[in-house]
Amino acid sequence: MLQTPLTGKKILLGITGGIAAYKTPNLVRLLKKAGADVQVVCTPSALDLVAKNSLAVVSERPVLVDFFDASGKWNEHVQWGLWADLILLAPLTANSLAKLAYGICDNFLMATVLSARCEVWLAPAMDLDMFTHPTTLLNLKRVADLGYQIIEPETGSLASGLSGKGRLPEPETLAQIVETVFQSPTPEAPQPQGEVEAVTPETSFYRGKHVLVTAGATKEAIDPVRFISNHSSGKMGIAIAEALVQAGAIVHLVYGNVTTPLPDYCYLYPVESALDMLNQCLKLFPNMDAAWMVAAVADYRVENIAREKIKKSEDHLTLHLVKNPDILKTLGELKTPNQKIMGFALETENEEFHALEKLQKKNADAIVLNSLKNENVGFGKNTNEVTVFLHNGDKLPLPANSKTHIAQELLSLTSQCFQV
């Protein structure tokens, strides 16, 4: 059997009574497929939304709900709290979040969580107004301070018919996050304080600021039907744009080829090539307070683009490439003392050296280093793992988590750039 980071790991999945509970059988299936041993524990209200028998079949274990089973046998919550290598509560309702925040232990799931010695990860999911309610935000901060790890909800269509933040991430994303917990070289999980701070946009230094964001891959034409590009999906750049919107910024998104939905409430500027992106950025940048340069821009372009489709004839085809302008460096040379620029770097060797070199040579205020060494994060994935290098010399690693979470953390960490 193929070994994965989850092989033999004991995962306790706690399901509370949110509408997103319907996603959980698929999540259990994915965790089991990755080699985990999964025990499902439900609150009574969760079973109004997901079938107990379905969960039992996919987990290959009886679902625990009450302190006593049907035969009257005692279910030992302490035993299950000690059994788990990781506890994930998904979906976590506002009601159950409030119970965790104040240690209210009125059902079997809450008692199990309070008995746990492992990491406990929370995936809150609720409607937009519930998620942004002051009491929910206070409870999120409280559980973060207590050491619980928070997975940011996604933005999209909600059960009420509204559109906004509050969706439970898809099972594939949740399974990836659980897997990355056991891949981390250290036992430390991502610290949630920055994330919780980021969901209170009224305190954000980005509020009211005009921010340029680039995302996605550029395309460099070879002929009318072919082009040179890369594997960027645009997910990280779009996650940053969404986080900025939530923080109150006025976002101008310049995007190339992307494979993920574009965010709401942004000014959108579609482009194709690196030169197109440069020209659009040059038009916008003089009026920007900050820029997040996240796009994967092609370093080279074809010198002479063929007017007609190149026919397959010879065994070899030689393309003469010329260097594209460096957009980050160009804007870095143009920026004023009141403007801030954050760039991204993707390296495969001597990563820290090249990131620091880019930070200095391109006059950036921060560089976010992506690594290809962890194959479960990065291009096309919903998760990422980065290290932030600030101009003041700080090095700030962010362990693997969802790109939504990473984006929120990046806004928090780069606040130092605006306080100089």
XYZ file of C-alpha atoms in Angstrom:
420
model
C 0.000 0.000 0.000
C 1.266 3.468 -0.910
C 2.451 5.287 2.209
C 1.183 8.856 2.833
C 1.659 11.256 5.742
C -1.761 10.070 7.007
C -0.977 6.349 6.932
C -1.849 4.964 10.351
C -2.837 8.354 11.786
C -5.909 8.476 14.029
C -8.221 11.324 13.035
C -11.315 12.190 15.057
C -13.786 14.116 12.904
C -16.319 16.118 14.901
C -19.435 17.158 12.990
C -21.780 19.826 14.333
C -25.192 20.870 13.048
C -24.304 23.076 10.093
C -25.778 22.656 6.616
C -22.282 21.889 5.296
C -22.375 18.589 7.198
C -23.497 17.021 3.921
C -19.876 17.286 2.720
C -18.462 15.152 5.524
C -18.945 11.608 4.133
C -16.688 12.571 1.222
C -14.143 14.046 3.639
C -14.108 10.793 5.609
C -13.647 8.851 2.372
C -10.644 10.983 1.378
C -9.001 10.644 4.797
C -9.521 6.883 4.729
C -8.144 6.664 1.195
C -4.994 8.443 2.439
C -4.531 5.741 5.065
C -6.017 7.398 8.147
C -8.128 5.682 10.790
C -11.188 7.914 11.182
C -13.619 8.064 14.092
C -16.677 10.262 13.557
C -18.318 12.019 16.504
C -21.508 13.977 15.844
C -23.624 16.370 17.836
C -27.302 15.311 17.867
C -28.282 18.184 15.544
C -25.677 17.131 12.973
C -27.672 13.962 12.317
C -30.552 16.093 11.034
C -28.244 17.033 8.134
C -26.126 13.959 7.408
C -27.017 10.263 7.626
C -25.448 8.404 10.521
C -25.335 5.168 8.535
C -23.496 6.832 5.651
C -20.790 8.065 8.012
C -20.525 4.665 9.650
C -20.099 2.927 6.285
C -17.369 5.244 4.954
C -15.494 5.387 8.285
C -15.905 1.639 8.954
C -16.647 2.553 12.585
C -19.820 3.202 14.597
C -20.614 6.915 14.803
C -20.476 8.268 18.350
C -23.165 10.730 19.446
C -24.101 10.203 23.097
C -22.402 9.253 26.341
C -24.264 5.923 26.219
C -24.817 3.719 23.169
C -28.054 1.915 22.296
C -27.203 -1.003 24.598
C -26.504 1.305 27.523
C -22.717 0.936 27.303
C -20.696 3.985 28.395
C -18.763 5.780 25.645
C -15.600 7.029 27.296
C -14.982 10.545 26.016
C -11.589 10.745 27.730
C -10.474 7.601 25.905
C -11.355 9.097 22.520
C -9.727 12.409 23.377
C -6.478 10.553 24.102
C -6.872 8.193 21.119
C -6.752 10.874 18.425
C -3.597 12.149 16.740
C -5.636 15.100 15.483
C -9.195 16.343 15.998
C -10.943 18.239 13.215
C -14.314 19.911 13.798
C -15.937 20.441 10.403
C -18.316 22.081 10.027
C -18.159 24.048 13.274
C -21.304 26.089 13.919
C -21.434 29.429 15.721
C -23.155 27.643 18.620
C -20.439 24.998 19.028
C -17.737 27.659 18.567
C -19.223 29.582 21.498
C -19.205 26.406 23.612
C -15.519 25.835 22.857
C -14.697 29.460 23.651
C -16.091 29.096 27.174
C -15.594 25.392 27.886
C -19.266 24.474 27.858
C -19.395 20.693 27.915
C -23.006 19.694 27.293
C -22.599 16.946 24.674
C -20.287 14.040 23.899
C -18.309 15.915 21.222
C -17.519 18.876 23.476
C -16.477 16.519 26.283
C -14.169 14.663 23.903
C -12.535 17.861 22.670
C -11.940 19.069 26.226
C -10.226 15.741 26.952
C -7.881 15.968 23.955
C -4.106 16.220 24.173
C -3.590 16.479 20.407
C -3.977 19.467 18.104
C -7.585 20.510 17.526
C -8.399 22.145 14.191
C -11.591 24.127 13.668
C -13.353 24.727 10.356
C -16.078 27.271 11.169
C -18.894 27.403 8.613
C -21.983 29.552 8.863
C -23.849 32.298 7.060
C -22.154 35.610 6.263
C -23.859 37.731 8.939
C -23.292 35.062 11.570
C -19.602 34.808 10.730
C -19.066 38.583 10.855
C -21.182 39.078 14.003
C -19.096 40.680 16.791
C -19.705 37.758 19.153
C -18.449 35.266 16.560
C -15.322 37.329 15.941
C -14.697 37.548 19.685
C -15.163 33.791 20.028
C -12.751 33.164 17.140
C -10.130 35.285 18.861
C -10.773 33.553 22.181
C -10.379 30.015 20.804
C -7.251 31.118 18.924
C -5.795 32.416 22.181
C -6.666 29.057 23.768
C -4.537 27.261 21.172
C -7.108 25.936 18.712
C -6.055 26.028 15.046
C -8.498 27.741 12.681
C -9.150 26.946 9.029
C -10.567 29.979 7.270
C -14.005 29.554 5.677
C -14.220 30.253 1.973
C -16.141 32.959 0.148
C -19.021 32.023 -2.135
C -22.716 31.183 -2.311
C -24.290 30.422 1.063
C -27.392 28.451 2.070
C -29.321 31.691 2.734
C -28.883 32.752 -0.875
C -26.347 35.406 0.085
C -22.796 35.388 -1.205
C -19.879 35.986 1.124
C -17.505 34.453 3.628
C -18.693 31.415 5.549
C -18.520 28.372 3.259
C -16.880 25.211 4.526
C -13.841 24.453 2.327
C -14.299 21.512 -0.002
C -13.397 18.043 1.348
C -10.305 17.927 -0.888
C -8.991 21.154 0.676
C -9.684 19.969 4.224
C -8.002 16.621 3.550
C -4.933 18.409 2.145
C -4.719 20.597 5.251
C -4.932 17.588 7.563
C -2.223 15.859 5.540
C 0.100 18.867 5.672
C -0.143 18.938 9.481
C 1.702 15.621 9.556
C 4.171 16.708 6.854
C 5.495 19.687 8.797
C 9.125 19.195 9.876
C 8.234 20.626 13.276
C 5.249 19.825 15.512
C 4.256 23.468 15.499
C 1.000 24.146 13.628
C 0.283 27.524 11.988
C -0.435 30.146 14.628
C -3.933 31.575 14.147
C -3.575 34.949 15.850
C -2.897 36.790 12.610
C -5.802 35.068 10.920
C -8.283 36.057 13.596
C -6.988 39.624 13.537
C -7.422 39.642 9.760
C -11.157 38.884 10.007
C -11.664 42.191 11.831
C -11.155 44.561 8.896
C -12.069 47.670 10.890
C -8.608 47.445 12.507
C -6.730 46.833 9.256
C -4.026 49.155 7.967
C -5.291 48.325 4.446
C -8.708 49.929 4.986
C -9.395 52.533 2.276
C -6.061 51.984 0.527
C -5.770 51.355 -3.211
C -3.876 48.093 -3.720
C -2.630 46.584 -6.974
C -2.589 42.767 -7.123
C -1.265 40.621 -9.969
C -2.283 36.984 -10.305
C -2.109 34.001 -12.628
C 0.220 33.049 -15.457
C 1.176 35.124 -18.465
C 1.064 33.624 -21.968
C 3.833 34.323 -24.500
C 2.648 33.618 -28.037
C 4.656 31.364 -30.367
C 2.175 31.503 -33.215
C -1.612 32.138 -33.415
C -2.424 28.862 -31.594
C 0.550 28.097 -29.321
C 2.150 29.855 -26.380
C 4.699 29.530 -23.572
C 3.314 29.614 -20.038
C 3.594 27.911 -16.626
C 1.540 25.948 -14.097
C 0.250 28.882 -12.032
C -3.487 28.655 -11.272
C -3.793 32.165 -9.841
C -5.256 30.821 -6.578
C -2.722 32.517 -4.309
C -3.058 35.917 -5.941
C -6.831 35.747 -5.906
C -6.806 34.656 -2.245
C -4.742 37.769 -1.451
C -7.158 39.948 -3.431
C -10.099 38.490 -1.483
C -8.319 39.013 1.833
C -7.624 42.636 0.912
C -11.288 43.212 0.034
C -12.288 41.797 3.411
C -9.748 44.122 5.043
C -11.411 47.144 3.440
C -8.952 47.818 0.612
C -9.866 49.041 -2.870
C -8.375 46.263 -4.983
C -7.196 46.504 -8.586
C -6.583 42.950 -9.861
C -4.450 42.501 -12.977
C -4.673 38.855 -13.948
C -3.376 36.533 -16.618
C -4.420 32.926 -17.110
C -6.298 31.722 -13.997
C -8.202 28.522 -13.262
C -10.179 29.717 -10.246
C -13.185 32.083 -9.997
C -12.406 35.778 -9.868
C -13.233 37.620 -6.636
C -16.108 40.037 -6.166
C -15.725 43.744 -5.407
C -12.458 44.206 -7.315
C -11.524 46.288 -10.340
C -10.546 43.643 -12.908
C -7.933 44.009 -15.676
C -7.409 40.866 -17.813
C -4.095 40.599 -19.680
C -2.270 37.997 -21.771
C 1.472 38.550 -22.003
C 4.136 39.877 -19.650
C 4.310 43.094 -21.680
C 0.525 43.488 -21.378
C 0.782 43.030 -17.601
C 3.649 45.494 -17.327
C 1.783 48.162 -19.305
C -1.365 47.759 -17.207
C 0.615 47.913 -13.962
C 2.433 51.046 -15.105
C -0.917 52.743 -15.738
C -2.265 51.836 -12.293
C 0.757 51.989 -9.998
C 1.149 55.800 -9.657
C -2.246 55.908 -7.920
C -1.666 52.866 -5.688
C -0.750 52.806 -1.996
C 0.591 49.257 -2.211
C 1.142 46.387 -4.638
C 1.127 42.612 -4.221
C 2.998 41.108 -7.178
C 1.848 37.486 -7.103
C 1.547 36.625 -10.804
C 3.831 34.012 -12.372
C 5.275 36.153 -15.146
C 7.186 34.494 -17.983
C 10.876 35.437 -17.913
C 11.217 35.144 -21.693
C 9.094 35.673 -24.804
C 9.487 34.637 -28.428
C 11.378 37.305 -30.344
C 9.452 36.844 -33.584
C 5.903 35.513 -33.249
C 4.876 33.550 -36.333
C 1.975 35.108 -38.232
C 0.615 31.695 -39.221
C 0.531 28.369 -37.409
C 3.947 26.732 -37.528
C 3.607 23.490 -39.477
C 5.171 20.309 -38.150
C 7.925 19.471 -40.634
C 11.442 19.160 -39.242
C 12.413 16.918 -36.301
C 13.597 19.962 -34.357
C 12.268 23.483 -33.941
C 14.397 26.331 -32.576
C 12.718 29.302 -30.931
C 14.734 32.432 -30.235
C 13.675 33.904 -26.898
C 14.316 37.378 -25.510
C 14.086 38.480 -21.898
C 10.873 40.058 -20.638
C 10.968 43.214 -18.503
C 11.015 42.563 -14.738
C 7.692 44.000 -13.550
C 8.523 43.850 -9.839
C 11.880 45.565 -10.362
C 10.336 48.197 -12.636
C 7.709 49.150 -10.067
C 10.318 48.993 -7.309
C 12.356 51.618 -9.118
C 9.281 53.822 -9.514
C 7.816 53.552 -6.022
C 7.679 56.559 -3.722
C 8.427 56.462 0.032
C 4.681 56.230 0.690
C 4.186 53.172 -1.526
C 4.828 49.566 -0.458
C 5.546 46.567 -2.702
C 5.323 42.900 -1.784
C 6.661 40.339 -4.241
C 6.680 36.568 -4.600
C 9.648 34.342 -5.401
C 9.613 30.709 -6.517
C 12.970 28.967 -6.113
C 14.220 25.389 -6.378
C 17.752 25.821 -4.993
C 19.554 28.232 -2.645
C 16.059 29.474 -1.881
C 16.772 31.892 0.953
C 19.791 33.428 -0.812
C 17.816 34.143 -3.985
C 14.820 35.478 -2.051
C 16.986 37.925 -0.101
C 18.749 38.925 -3.312
C 15.391 39.662 -4.946
C 14.293 41.660 -1.876
C 17.292 43.974 -2.202
C 17.701 44.203 -5.978
C 14.027 44.876 -6.659
C 13.541 47.435 -3.890
C 10.666 45.450 -2.396
C 9.355 45.806 1.150
C 8.701 42.082 1.476
C 9.345 38.907 -0.507
C 7.229 35.793 -0.047
C 9.249 32.675 -0.853
C 7.437 29.701 -2.368
C 9.212 26.355 -2.426
C 8.639 23.395 -4.713
C 10.150 20.986 -2.181
C 6.733 20.125 -0.708
C 4.859 18.579 -3.627
C 1.517 18.812 -1.811
C 1.430 22.607 -1.848
C 1.856 25.301 -4.474
C 0.888 25.234 -8.145
C -2.749 24.287 -8.663
C -3.217 23.229 -5.021
C -5.528 24.816 -2.459
C -2.719 24.886 0.101
C 0.578 26.701 0.305
C 3.666 26.916 2.521
C 5.778 30.078 2.423
C 8.465 32.103 4.176
C 8.194 35.894 4.379
C 11.330 38.041 4.259
C 10.843 41.653 5.334
C 13.103 44.568 4.433
C 13.984 45.035 8.123
C 15.614 41.580 8.151
C 12.793 39.570 9.697
C 12.302 36.000 8.441
C 8.769 34.715 9.106
C 7.863 31.131 8.105
C 4.219 30.189 7.512
C 3.694 26.402 7.653
C 1.350 24.711 5.197
C -2.283 25.761 5.303
C -5.042 26.789 2.941
C -4.198 29.628 0.586
C -7.075 31.590 2.115
C -5.443 31.272 5.536
C -1.979 32.084 4.164
C -3.356 35.235 2.504
C -4.870 36.448 5.785
C -1.599 35.769 7.597
C 0.411 37.609 4.951
C -1.668 40.752 5.402
C -1.029 40.596 9.140
C 2.712 39.920 8.869
C 3.330 42.683 6.337
C 1.684 45.285 8.593
C 5.240 46.090 9.708
C 5.953 47.450 6.236
C 3.283 50.121 6.709
C 4.475 51.162 10.159
C 7.993 52.134 9.084
